Short mmCIF file of C-alpha atoms and ligand atoms in Angstrom, two decimals:
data_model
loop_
_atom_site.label_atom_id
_atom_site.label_comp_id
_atom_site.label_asym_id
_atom_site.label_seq_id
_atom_site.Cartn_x
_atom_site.Cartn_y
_atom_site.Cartn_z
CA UNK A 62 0.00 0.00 0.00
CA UNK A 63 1.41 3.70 -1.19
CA UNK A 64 -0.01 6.38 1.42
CA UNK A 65 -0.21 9.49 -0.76
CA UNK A 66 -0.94 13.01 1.63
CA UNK A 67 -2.94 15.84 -0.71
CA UNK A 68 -0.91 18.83 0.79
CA UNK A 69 -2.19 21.47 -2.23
CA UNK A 70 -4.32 24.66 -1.07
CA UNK A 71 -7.57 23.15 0.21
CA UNK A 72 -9.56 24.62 -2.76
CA UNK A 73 -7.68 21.65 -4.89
CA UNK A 74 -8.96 18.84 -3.24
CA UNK A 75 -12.31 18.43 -4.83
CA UNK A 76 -10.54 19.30 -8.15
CA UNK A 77 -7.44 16.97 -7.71
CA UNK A 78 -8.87 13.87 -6.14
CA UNK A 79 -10.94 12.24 -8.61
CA UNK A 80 -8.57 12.32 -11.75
CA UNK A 81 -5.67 10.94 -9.20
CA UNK A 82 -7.38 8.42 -7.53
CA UNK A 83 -8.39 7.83 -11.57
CA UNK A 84 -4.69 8.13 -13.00
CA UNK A 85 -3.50 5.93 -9.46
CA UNK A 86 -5.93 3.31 -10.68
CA UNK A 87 -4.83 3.17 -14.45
CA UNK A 88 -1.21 3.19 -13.19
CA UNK A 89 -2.34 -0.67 -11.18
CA UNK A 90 -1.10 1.28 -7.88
CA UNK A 91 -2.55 -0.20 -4.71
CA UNK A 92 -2.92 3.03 -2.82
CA UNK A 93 -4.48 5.30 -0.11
CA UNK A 94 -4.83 9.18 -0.91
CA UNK A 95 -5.90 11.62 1.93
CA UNK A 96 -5.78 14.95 2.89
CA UNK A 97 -5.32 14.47 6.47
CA UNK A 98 -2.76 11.23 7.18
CA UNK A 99 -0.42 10.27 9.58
CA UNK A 100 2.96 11.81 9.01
CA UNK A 101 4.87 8.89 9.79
CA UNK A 102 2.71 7.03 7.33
CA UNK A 103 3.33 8.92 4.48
CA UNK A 104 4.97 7.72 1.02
CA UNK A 105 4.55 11.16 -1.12
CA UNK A 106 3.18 14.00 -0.59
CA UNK A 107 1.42 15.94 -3.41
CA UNK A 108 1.87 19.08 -2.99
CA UNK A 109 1.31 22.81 -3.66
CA UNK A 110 3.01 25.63 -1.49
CA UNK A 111 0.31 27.36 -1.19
CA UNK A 112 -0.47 24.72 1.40
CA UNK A 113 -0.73 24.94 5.47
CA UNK A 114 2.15 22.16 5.14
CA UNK A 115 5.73 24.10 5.89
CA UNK A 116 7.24 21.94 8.07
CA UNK A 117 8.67 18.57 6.68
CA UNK A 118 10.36 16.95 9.77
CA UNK A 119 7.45 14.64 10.65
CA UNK A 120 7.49 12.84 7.46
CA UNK A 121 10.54 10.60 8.65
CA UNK A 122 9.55 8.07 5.38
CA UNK A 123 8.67 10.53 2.97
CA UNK A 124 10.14 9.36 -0.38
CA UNK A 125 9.39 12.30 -2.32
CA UNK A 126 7.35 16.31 -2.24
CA UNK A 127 5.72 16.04 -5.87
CA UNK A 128 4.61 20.08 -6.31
CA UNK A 129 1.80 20.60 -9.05
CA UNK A 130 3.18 24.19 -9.93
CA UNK A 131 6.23 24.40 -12.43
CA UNK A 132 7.21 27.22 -9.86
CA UNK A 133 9.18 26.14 -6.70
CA UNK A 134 10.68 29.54 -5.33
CA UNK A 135 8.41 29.00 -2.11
CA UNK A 136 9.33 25.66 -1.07
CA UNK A 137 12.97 25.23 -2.60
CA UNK A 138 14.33 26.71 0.23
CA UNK A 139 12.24 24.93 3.31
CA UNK A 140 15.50 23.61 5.48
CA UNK A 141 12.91 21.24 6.79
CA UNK A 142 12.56 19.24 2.75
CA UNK A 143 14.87 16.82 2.94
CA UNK A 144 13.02 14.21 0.56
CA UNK A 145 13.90 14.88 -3.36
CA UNK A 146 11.65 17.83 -4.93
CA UNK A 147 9.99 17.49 -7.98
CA UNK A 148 8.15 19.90 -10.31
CA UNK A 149 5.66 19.84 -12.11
CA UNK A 150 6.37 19.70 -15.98
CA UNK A 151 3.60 19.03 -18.45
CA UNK A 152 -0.29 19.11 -17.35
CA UNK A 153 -1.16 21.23 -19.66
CA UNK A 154 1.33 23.87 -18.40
CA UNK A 155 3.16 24.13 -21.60
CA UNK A 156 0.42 24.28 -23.83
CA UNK A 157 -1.21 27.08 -21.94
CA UNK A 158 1.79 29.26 -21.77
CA UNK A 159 2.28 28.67 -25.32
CA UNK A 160 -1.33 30.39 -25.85
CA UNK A 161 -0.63 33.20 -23.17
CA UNK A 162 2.51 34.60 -25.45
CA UNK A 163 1.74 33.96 -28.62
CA UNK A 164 -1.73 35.78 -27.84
CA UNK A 165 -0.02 38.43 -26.31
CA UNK A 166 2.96 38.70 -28.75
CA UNK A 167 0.47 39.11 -31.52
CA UNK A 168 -1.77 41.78 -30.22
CA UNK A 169 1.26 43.91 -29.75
CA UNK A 170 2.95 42.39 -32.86
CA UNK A 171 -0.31 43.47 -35.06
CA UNK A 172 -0.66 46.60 -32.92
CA UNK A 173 -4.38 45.50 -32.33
CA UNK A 174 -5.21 47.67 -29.74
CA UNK A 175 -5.80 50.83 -32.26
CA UNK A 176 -8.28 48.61 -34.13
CA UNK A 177 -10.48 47.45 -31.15
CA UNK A 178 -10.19 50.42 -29.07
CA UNK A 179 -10.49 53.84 -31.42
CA UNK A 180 -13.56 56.15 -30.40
CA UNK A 181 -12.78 58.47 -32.53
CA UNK A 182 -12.53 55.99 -35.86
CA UNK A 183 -9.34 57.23 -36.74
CA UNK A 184 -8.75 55.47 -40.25
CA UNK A 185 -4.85 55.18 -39.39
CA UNK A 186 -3.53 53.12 -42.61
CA UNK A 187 -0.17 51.85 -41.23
CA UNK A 188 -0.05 48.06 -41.76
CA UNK A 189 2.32 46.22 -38.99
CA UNK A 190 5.34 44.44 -40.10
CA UNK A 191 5.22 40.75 -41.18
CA UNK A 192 6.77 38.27 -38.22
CA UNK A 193 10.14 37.69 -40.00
CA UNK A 194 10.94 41.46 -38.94
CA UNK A 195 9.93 41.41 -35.63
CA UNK A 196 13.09 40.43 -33.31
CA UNK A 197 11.66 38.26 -30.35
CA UNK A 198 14.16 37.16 -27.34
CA UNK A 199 12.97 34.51 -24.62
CA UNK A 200 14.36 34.46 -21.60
CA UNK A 201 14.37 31.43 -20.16
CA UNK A 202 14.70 27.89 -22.31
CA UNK A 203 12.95 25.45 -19.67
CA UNK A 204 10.20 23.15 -20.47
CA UNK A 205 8.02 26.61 -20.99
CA UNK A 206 10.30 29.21 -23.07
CA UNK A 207 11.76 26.09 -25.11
CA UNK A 208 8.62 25.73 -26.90
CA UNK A 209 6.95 29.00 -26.83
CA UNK A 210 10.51 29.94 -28.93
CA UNK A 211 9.73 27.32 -31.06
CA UNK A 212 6.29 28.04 -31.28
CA UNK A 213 6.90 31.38 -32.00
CA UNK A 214 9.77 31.20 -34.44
CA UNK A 215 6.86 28.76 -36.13
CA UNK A 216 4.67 31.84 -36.59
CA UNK A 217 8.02 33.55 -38.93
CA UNK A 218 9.32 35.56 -35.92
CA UNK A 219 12.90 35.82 -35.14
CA UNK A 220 13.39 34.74 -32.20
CA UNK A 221 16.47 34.90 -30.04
CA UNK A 222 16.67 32.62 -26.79
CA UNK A 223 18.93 32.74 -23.49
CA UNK A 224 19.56 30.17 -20.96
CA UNK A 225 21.94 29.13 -18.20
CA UNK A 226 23.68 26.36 -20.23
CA UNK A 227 23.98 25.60 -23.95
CA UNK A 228 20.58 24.76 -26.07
CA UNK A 229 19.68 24.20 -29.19
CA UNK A 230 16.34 25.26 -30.49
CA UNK A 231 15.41 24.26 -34.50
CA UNK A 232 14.41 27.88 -35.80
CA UNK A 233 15.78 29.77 -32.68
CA UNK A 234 19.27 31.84 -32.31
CA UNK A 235 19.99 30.64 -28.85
CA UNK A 236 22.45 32.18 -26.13
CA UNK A 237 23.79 31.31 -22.94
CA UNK A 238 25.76 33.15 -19.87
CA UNK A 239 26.62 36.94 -19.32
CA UNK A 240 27.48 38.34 -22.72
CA UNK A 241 24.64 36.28 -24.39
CA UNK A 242 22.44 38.16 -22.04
CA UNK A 243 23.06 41.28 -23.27
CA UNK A 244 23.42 40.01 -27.15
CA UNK A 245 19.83 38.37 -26.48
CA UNK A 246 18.53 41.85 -24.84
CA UNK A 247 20.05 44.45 -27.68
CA UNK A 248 17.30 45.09 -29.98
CA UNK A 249 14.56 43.07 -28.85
CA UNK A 250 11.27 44.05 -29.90
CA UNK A 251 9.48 41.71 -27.96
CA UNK A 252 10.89 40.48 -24.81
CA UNK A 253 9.45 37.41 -22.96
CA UNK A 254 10.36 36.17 -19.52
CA UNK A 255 10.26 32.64 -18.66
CA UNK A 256 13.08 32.16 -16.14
CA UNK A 257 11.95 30.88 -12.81
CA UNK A 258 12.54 33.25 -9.70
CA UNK A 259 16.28 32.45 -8.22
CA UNK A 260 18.76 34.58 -6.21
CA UNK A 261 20.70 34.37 -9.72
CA UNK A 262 17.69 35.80 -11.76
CA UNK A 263 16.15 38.38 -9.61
CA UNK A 264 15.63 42.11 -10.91
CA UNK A 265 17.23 40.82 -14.32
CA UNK A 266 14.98 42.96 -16.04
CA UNK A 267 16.64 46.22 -14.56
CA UNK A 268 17.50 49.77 -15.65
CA UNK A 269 20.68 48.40 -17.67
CA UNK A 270 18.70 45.78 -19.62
CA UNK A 271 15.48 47.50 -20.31
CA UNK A 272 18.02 49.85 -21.91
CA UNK A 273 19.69 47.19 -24.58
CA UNK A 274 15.74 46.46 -25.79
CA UNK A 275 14.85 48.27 -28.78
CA UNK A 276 12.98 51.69 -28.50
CA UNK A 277 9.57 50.86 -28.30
CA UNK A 278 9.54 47.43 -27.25
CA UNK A 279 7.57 45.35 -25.62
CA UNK A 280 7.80 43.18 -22.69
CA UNK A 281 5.80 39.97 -21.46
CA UNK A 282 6.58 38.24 -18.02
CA UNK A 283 4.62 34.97 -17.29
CA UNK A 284 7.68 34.17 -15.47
CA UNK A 285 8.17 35.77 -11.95
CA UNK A 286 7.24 39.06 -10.25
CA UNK A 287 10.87 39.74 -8.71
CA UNK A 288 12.16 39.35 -12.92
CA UNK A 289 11.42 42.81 -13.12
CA UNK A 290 12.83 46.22 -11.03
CA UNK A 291 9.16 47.47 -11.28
CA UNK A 292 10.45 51.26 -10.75
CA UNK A 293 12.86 50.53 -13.52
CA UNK A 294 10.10 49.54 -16.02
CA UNK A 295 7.97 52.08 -14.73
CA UNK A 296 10.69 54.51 -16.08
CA UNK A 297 11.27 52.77 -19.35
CA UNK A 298 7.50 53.32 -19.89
CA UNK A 299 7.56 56.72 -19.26
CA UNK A 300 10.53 57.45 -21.58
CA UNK A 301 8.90 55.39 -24.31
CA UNK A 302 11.79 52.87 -23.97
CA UNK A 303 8.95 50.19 -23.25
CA UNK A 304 5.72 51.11 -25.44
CA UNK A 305 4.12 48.36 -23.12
CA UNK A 306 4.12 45.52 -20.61
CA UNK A 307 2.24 42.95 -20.29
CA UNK A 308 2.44 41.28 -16.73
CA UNK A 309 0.92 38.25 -15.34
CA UNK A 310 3.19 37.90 -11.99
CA UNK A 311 4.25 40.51 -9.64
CA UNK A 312 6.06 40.30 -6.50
CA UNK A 313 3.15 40.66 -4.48
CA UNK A 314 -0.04 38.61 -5.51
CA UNK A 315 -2.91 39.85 -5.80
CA UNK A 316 -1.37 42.85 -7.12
CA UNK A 317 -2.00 45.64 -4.17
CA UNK A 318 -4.65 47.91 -5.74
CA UNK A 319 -2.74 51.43 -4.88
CA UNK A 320 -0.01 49.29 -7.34
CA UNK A 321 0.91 52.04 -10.44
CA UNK A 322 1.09 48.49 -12.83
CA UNK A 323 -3.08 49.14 -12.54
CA UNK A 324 -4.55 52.05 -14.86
CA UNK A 325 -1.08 52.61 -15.70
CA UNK A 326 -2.31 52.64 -19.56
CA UNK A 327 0.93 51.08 -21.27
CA UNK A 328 0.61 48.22 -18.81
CA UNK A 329 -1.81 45.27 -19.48
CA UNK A 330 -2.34 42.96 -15.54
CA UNK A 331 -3.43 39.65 -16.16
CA UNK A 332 -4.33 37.65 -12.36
CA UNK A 333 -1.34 34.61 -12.46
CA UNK A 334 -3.12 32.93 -15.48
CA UNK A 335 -0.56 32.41 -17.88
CA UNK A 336 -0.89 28.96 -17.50
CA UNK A 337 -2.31 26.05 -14.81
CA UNK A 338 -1.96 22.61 -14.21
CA UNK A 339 -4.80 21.22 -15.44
CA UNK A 340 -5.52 18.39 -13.11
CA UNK A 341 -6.60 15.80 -15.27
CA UNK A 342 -3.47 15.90 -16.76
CA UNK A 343 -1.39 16.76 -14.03
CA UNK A 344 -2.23 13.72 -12.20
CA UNK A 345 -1.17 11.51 -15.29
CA UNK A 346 2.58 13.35 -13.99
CA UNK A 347 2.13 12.77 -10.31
CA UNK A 348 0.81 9.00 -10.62
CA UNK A 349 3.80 8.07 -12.94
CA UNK A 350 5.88 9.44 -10.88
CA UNK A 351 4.84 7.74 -7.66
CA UNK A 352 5.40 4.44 -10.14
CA UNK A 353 8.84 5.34 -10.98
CA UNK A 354 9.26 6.25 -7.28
CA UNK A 355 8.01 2.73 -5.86
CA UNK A 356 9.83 1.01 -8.52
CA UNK A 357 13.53 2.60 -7.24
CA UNK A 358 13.15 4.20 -10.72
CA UNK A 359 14.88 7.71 -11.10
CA UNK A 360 12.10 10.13 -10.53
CA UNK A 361 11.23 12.55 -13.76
CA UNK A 362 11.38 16.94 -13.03
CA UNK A 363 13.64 16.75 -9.94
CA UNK A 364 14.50 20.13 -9.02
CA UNK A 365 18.11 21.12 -8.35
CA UNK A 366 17.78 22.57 -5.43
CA UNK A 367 21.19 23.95 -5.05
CA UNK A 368 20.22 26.53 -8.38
CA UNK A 369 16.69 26.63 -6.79
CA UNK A 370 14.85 25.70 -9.76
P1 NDP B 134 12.40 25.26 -16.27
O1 NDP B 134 13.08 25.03 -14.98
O2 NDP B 134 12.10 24.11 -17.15
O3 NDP B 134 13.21 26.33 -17.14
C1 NDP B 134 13.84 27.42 -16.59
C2 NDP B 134 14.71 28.05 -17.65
O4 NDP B 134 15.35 29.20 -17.10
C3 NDP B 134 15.83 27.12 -18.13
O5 NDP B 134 16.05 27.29 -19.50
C4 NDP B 134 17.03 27.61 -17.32
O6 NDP B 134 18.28 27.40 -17.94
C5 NDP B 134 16.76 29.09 -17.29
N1 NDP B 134 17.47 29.70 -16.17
C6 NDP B 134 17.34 29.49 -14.85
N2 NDP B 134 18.21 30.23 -14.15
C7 NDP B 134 18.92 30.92 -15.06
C8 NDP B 134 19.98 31.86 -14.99
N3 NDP B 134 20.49 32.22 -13.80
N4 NDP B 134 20.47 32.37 -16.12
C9 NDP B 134 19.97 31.99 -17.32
N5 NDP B 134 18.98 31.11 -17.48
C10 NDP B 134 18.46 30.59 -16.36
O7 NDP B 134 11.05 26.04 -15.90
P2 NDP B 134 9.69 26.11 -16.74
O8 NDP B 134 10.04 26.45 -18.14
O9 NDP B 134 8.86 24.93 -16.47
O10 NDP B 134 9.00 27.36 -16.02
C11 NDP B 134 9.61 28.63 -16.01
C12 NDP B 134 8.91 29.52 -15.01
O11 NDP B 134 7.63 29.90 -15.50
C13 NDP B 134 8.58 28.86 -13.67
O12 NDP B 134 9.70 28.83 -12.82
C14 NDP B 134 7.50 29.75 -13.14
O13 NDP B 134 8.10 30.80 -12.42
C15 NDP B 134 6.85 30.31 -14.40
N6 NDP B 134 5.47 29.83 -14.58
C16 NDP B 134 4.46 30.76 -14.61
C17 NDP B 134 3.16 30.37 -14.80
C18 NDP B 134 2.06 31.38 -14.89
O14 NDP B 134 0.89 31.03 -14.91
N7 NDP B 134 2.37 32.67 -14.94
C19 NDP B 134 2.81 28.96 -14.95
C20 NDP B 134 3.94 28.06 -14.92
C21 NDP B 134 5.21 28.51 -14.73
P3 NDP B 134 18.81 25.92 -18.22
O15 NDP B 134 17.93 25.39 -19.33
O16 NDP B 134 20.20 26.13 -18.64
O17 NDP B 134 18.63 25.17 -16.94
#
């Protein structure tokens, strides 16, 4: 028998239970799943750390924390997680944040706000660029920004991509390290972030960088609040160095309401829904990797907790 503890924010239960008891089932795993267990009982613990779960010491036989975000910046650090960490990477995640940018790339790409918004029927005839002009950079080549550059060098944009080690992308001009940073930044018209929130990646977006984008640009962060020096792009948006920013994450969610990001009219708030696990899915992730972990098998998405993503 595989005790299993549901440790996400309670408002996941009645979502998560079903399709994982369903996806345990399929997987032939002889099981018990329970929000309320024994520590000393428990195999895994499916989590989310949004959760009242923060301290880890109890669960002396824990064999793994399986989190059902892609983001681990709240739990990476717990001193009290000794059991391996693992992410969650698929469950609809990628195909979601695949929609958010390319959605959002195009609207500023095709300039569509004159068109939908213009009270005073302006007939402004100045047709936007095709995709193969339009310089994109993606920071951030995970399991995310890999194929939203693909995705979007698919569409004819040029896209330009930056990650921690060496990567190779069919269609994308790909970077890596401190001087590809800044040959990824210089003359980006379109800048997404997809880098997970790190002591290494922190405020990357600041004064300097926002600098090296082309005049006018634009800037999407699905990625992490602290990405961005908020003052900094504040600035760039006044100068017209940023023509605007579309932000799903901030460094304090909800986004406080006296916040300049709101009404700020060259910035576009969307609520932290770039992209969710979509349980059905997810729990295909989570049950195969409770197999893999009962079998002694390697288990898939650790994180590295050392580089904290
Ligand atoms: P991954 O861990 O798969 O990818 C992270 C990428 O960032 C990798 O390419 C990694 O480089 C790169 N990276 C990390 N640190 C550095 C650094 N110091 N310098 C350069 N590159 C770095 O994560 P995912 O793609 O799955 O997710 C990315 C982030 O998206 C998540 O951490 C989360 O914050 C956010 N997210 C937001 C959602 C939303 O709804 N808004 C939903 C889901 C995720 P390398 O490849 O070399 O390791």
């Amino acid at each position: 028998m595989t005790n299993i503890l549901f440790a996400a924010g309670p408002s996941r239960w009645e979502s998560w239970a079903p399709p994982l008891r369903a996806a345990l089932d399929r997987a032939g795993l002889d099981h018990t799943l329970s929000r309320e267990m024994a520590p000393e009982l428990v195999d895994y613990i499916v989590y989310a750390p949004d959760s009242e779960l923060q301290d880890f010491t109890p669960f002396t036989r824990c064999k793994a924390v399986l989190n059902i975000w892609a983001g681990v910046e709240a739990i990476v650090g717990n001193p009290t997680l000794t059991p391996p960490l693992a992410r969650m990477v698929g469950g609809g995640l990628t195909e979601g944040m695949v929609e958010y940018v390319l959605g959002h790339a195009l609207r500023h790409h095709l300039g569509m706000d004159a068109h939908i918004v213009n009270p005073g029927h302006r007939w402004h005839w100045a047709p936007p660029p095709l995709a193969s002009e339009r310089r994109v950079t993606v920071l951030g080549l995970g399991a995310l920004g890999a194929e939203v550059a693909r995705k979007l060098a698919d569409v004819g944009f040029r896209v330009t991509g930056w990650s921690r080690r060496p990567k190779q992308i069919a269609g994308v001009h790909t970077l890596n390290g401190a001087d590809g940073l800044d040959k990824a930044l210089r003359g980006a018209e379109i800048l997404v972030l997809l880098l997970p929130d790190t002591p290494a990646t922190g405020n990357i977006l600041n004064k300097e960088a926002l600098a090296l984008l082309a005049e006018g640009a634009f800037v999407i962060n699905p990625g992490r609040g602290p990405l961005i020096d908020d003052d900094a792009l504040l600035a760039a948006l006044d100068s017209g160095q940023v023509a605007h920013a579309t932000l799903d994450v901030f460094r304090q969610e909800p986004l406080p309401q006296d916040h300049p990001f709101w009404g700020h009219p060259r910035v576009t708030v969307t609520p932290h829904v770039a992209s969710e696990t979509r349980a059905t899915k997810g729990a295909e992730v989570i049950a195969e990797n409770i197999l893999r972990g009962d079998a002694g098998q390697p288990l898939l998405h650790l994180v590295d907790r050392a580089a904290g993503y």
